[in-house]
mmCIF file of C-alpha atoms in Angstrom:
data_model
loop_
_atom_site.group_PDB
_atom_site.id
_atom_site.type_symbol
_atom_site.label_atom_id
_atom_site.label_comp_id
_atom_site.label_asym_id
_atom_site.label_seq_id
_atom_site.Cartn_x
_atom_site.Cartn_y
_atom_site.Cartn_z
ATOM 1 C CA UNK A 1 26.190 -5.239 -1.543
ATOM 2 C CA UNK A 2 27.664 -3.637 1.265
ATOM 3 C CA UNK A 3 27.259 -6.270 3.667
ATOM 4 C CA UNK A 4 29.375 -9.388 2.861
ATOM 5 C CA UNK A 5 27.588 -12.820 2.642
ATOM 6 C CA UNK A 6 29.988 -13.757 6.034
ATOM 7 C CA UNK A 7 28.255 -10.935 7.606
ATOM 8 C CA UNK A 8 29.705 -7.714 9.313
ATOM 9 C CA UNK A 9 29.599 -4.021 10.369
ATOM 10 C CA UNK A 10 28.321 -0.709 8.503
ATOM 11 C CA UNK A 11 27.347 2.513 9.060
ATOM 12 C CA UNK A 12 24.206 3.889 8.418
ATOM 13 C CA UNK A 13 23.662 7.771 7.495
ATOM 14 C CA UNK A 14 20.827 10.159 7.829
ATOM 15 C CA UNK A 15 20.988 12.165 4.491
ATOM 16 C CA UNK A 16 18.505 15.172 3.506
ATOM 17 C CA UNK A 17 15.689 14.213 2.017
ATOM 18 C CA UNK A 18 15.295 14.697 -2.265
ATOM 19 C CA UNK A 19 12.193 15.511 -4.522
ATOM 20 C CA UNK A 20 11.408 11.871 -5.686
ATOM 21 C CA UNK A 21 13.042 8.199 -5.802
ATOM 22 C CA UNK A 22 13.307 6.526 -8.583
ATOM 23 C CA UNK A 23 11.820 2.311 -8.629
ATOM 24 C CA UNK A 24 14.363 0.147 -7.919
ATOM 25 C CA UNK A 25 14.952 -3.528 -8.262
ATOM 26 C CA UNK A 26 17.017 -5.948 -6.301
ATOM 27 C CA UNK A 27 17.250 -8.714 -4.717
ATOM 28 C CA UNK A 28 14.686 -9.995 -6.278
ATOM 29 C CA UNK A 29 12.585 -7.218 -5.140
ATOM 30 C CA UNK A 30 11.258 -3.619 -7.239
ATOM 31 C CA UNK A 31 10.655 -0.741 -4.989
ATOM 32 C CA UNK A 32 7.776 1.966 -6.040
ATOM 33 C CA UNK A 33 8.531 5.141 -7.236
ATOM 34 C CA UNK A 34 7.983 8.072 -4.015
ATOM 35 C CA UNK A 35 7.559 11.602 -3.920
ATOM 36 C CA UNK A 36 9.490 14.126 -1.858
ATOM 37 C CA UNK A 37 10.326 12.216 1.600
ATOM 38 C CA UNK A 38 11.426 14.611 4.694
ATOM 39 C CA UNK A 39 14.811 12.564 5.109
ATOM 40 C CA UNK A 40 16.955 9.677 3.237
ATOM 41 C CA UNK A 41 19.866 7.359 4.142
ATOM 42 C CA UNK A 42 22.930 5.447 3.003
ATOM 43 C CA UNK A 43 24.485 2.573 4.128
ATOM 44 C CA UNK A 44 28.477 2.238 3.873
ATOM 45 C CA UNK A 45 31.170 -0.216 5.365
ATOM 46 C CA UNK A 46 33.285 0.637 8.148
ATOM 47 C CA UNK A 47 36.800 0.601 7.525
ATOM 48 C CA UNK A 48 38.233 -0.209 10.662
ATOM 49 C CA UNK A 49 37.191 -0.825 14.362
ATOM 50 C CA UNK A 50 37.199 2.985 15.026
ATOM 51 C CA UNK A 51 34.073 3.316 13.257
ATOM 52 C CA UNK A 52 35.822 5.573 10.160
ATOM 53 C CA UNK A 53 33.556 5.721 6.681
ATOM 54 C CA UNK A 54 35.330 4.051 3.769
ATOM 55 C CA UNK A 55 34.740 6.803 0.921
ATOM 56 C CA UNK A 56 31.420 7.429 -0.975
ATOM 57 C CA UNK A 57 28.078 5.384 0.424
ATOM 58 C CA UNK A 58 27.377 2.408 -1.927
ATOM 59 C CA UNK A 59 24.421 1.740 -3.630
ATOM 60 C CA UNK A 60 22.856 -1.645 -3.629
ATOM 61 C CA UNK A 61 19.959 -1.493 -5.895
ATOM 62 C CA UNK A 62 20.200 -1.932 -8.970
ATOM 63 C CA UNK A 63 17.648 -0.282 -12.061
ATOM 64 C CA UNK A 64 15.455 -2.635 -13.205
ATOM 65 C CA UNK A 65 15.577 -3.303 -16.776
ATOM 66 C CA UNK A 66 12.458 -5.151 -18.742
ATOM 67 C CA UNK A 67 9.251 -6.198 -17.680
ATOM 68 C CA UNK A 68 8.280 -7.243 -14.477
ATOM 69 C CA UNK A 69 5.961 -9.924 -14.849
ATOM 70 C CA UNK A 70 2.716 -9.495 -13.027
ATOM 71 C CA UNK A 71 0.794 -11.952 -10.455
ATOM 72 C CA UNK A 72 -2.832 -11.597 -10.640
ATOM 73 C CA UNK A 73 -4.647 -13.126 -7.971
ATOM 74 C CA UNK A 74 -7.091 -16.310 -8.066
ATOM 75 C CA UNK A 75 -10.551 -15.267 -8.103
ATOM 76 C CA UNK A 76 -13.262 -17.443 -6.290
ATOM 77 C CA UNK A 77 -16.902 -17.637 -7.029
ATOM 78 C CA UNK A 78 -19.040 -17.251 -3.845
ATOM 79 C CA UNK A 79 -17.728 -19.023 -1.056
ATOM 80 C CA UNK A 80 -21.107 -20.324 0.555
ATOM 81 C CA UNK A 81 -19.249 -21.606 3.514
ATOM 82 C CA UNK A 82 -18.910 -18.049 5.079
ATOM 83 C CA UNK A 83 -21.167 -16.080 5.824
ATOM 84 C CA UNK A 84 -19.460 -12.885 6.971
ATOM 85 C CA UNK A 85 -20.049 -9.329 6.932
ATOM 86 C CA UNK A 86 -16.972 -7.259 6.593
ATOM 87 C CA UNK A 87 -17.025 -3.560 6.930
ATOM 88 C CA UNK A 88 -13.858 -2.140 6.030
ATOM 89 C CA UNK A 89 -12.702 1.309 7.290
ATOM 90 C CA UNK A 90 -9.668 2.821 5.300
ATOM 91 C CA UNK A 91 -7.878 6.150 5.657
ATOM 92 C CA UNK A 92 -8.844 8.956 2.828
ATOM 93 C CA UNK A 93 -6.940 12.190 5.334
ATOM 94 C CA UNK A 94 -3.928 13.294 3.929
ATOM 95 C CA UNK A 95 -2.097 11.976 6.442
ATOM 96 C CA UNK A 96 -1.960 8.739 4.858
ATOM 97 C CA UNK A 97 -1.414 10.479 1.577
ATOM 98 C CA UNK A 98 -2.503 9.537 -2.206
ATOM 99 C CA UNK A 99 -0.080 6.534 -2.409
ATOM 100 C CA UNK A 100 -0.926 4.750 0.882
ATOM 101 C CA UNK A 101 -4.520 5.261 -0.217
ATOM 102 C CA UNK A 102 -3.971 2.990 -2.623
ATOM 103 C CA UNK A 103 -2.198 0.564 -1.378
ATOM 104 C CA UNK A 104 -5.037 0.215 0.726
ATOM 105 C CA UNK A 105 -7.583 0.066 -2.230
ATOM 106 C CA UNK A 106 -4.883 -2.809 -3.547
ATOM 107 C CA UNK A 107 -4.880 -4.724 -0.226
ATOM 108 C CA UNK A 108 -8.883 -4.393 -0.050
ATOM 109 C CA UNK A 109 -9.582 -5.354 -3.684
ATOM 110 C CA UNK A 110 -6.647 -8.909 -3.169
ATOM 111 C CA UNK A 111 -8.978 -9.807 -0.091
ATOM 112 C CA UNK A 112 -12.579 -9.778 -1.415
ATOM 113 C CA UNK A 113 -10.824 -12.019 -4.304
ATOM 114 C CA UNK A 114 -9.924 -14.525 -2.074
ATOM 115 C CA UNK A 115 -13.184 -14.287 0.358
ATOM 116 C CA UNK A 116 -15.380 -15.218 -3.024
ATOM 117 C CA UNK A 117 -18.209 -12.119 -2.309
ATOM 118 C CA UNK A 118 -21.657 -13.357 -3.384
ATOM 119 C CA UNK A 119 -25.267 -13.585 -2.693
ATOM 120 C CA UNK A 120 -24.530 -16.961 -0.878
ATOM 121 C CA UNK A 121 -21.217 -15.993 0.077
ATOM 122 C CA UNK A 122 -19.591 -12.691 2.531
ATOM 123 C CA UNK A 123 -20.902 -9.313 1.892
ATOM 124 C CA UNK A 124 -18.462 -6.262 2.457
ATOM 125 C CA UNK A 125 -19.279 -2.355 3.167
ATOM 126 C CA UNK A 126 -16.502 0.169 2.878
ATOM 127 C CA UNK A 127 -16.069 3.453 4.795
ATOM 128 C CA UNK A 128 -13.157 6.442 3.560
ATOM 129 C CA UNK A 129 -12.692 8.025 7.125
ATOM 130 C CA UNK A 130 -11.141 11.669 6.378
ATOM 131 C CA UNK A 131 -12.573 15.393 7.406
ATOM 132 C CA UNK A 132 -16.165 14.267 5.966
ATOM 133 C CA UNK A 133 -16.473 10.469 6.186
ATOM 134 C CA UNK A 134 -17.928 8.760 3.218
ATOM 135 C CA UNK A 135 -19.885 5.252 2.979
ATOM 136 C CA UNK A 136 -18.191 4.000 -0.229
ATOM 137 C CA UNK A 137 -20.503 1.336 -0.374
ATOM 138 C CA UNK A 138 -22.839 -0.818 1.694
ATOM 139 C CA UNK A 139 -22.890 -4.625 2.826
ATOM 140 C CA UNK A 140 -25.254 -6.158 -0.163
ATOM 141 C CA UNK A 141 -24.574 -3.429 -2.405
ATOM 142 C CA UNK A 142 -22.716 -5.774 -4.729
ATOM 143 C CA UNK A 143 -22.748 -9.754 -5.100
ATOM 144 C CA UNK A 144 -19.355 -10.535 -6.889
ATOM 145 C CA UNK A 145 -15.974 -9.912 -6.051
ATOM 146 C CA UNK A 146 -15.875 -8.095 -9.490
ATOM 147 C CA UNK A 147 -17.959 -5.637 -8.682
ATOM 148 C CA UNK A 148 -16.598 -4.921 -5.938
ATOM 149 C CA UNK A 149 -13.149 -4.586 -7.116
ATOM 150 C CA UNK A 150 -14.708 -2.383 -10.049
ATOM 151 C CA UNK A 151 -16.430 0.133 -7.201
ATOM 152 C CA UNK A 152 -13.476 0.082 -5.283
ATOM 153 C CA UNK A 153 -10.886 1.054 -8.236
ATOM 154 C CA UNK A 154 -13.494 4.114 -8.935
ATOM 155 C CA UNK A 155 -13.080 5.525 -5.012
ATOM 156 C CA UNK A 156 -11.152 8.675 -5.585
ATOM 157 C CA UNK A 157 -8.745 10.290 -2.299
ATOM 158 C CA UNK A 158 -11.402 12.622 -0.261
ATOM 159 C CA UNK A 159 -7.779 14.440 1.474
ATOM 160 C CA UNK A 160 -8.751 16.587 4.710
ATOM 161 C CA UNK A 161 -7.799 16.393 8.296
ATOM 162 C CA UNK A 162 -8.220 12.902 10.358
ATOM 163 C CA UNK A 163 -11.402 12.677 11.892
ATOM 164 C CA UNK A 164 -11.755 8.492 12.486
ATOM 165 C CA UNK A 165 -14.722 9.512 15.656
ATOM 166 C CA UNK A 166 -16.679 10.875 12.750
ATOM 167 C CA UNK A 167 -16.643 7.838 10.762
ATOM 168 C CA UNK A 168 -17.786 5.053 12.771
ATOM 169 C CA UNK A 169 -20.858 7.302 13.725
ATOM 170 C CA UNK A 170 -21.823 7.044 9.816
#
């Protein structure tokens, strides 16, 4: 890396932005694939005290090569020990984009896994907020986690402007 493991200085440089970015792993980590991005950077070491660039930017990722391996979360039968009712509002505009979307979808789908939805158990409502606010789905309107993991993979991006004053009036 750029950085040395007895720590130190570097420079770090706005660059123009480019059409995509490719996954990368390292560290341990793999990075998601993104679209056009506005602006980019790159991280170099300084070469003396005066603050000078030492040549071309280094790269520390690394492509990742083979198949990353893939944890799927433990799923719980209704948890009769809570008795919540969640209503979850998540952003559909376009200013949170297609990919955020998702991630939000993920996020929602890991956490009624681990809440154990049931009959007995929480209930959970969802709401997209965008230019036209939708009700996904009401409290009650399913009784496993399963199903609701199944209705929320099937919510598709609704786009338009931000309108989050519309949405809690639905």
């Amino acid at each position: 890396g750029v950085i040395p493991v007895s720590g130190g200085s570097l420079t770090v440089s706005r660059l123009p932005g480019q059409e995509n970015y490719l996954s990368v792993y390292a560290n341990g980590i793999l990075s998601q694939p993104l679209s056009k991005w506005s602006s980019s950077f790159a991280v170099s070491k300084i070469k003396s005290s005066v603050l000078e660039v030492s040549g071309k930017p280094k790269a520390t990722a690394v492509p990742y090569i083979g198949k990353r391996l893939k944890k799927t979360p433990e799923k719980k039968s209704a948890n009769k020990d809570c008795k919540a009712e969640i209503a979850f509002l998540i952003d559909g505009s376009y200013n949170i984009g297609q990919r955020r979307f998702n991630l939000q979808k993920n996020f929602i789908g890991k956490l009624a896994l681990m809440l154990g939805i049931g009959n007995d158990g929480p209930q959970v409502g969802l709401v997209q907020a965008s230019e036209h606010p939708k009700v996904e789905f009401y409290l009650r309107n399913f009784t496993t986690a399963k199903d609701v993991l199944f209705a929320i993979k099937e919510i598709s991006f609704r786009g338009g402007n931000s309108n989050t004053g519309k949405d809690r009036k639905s």
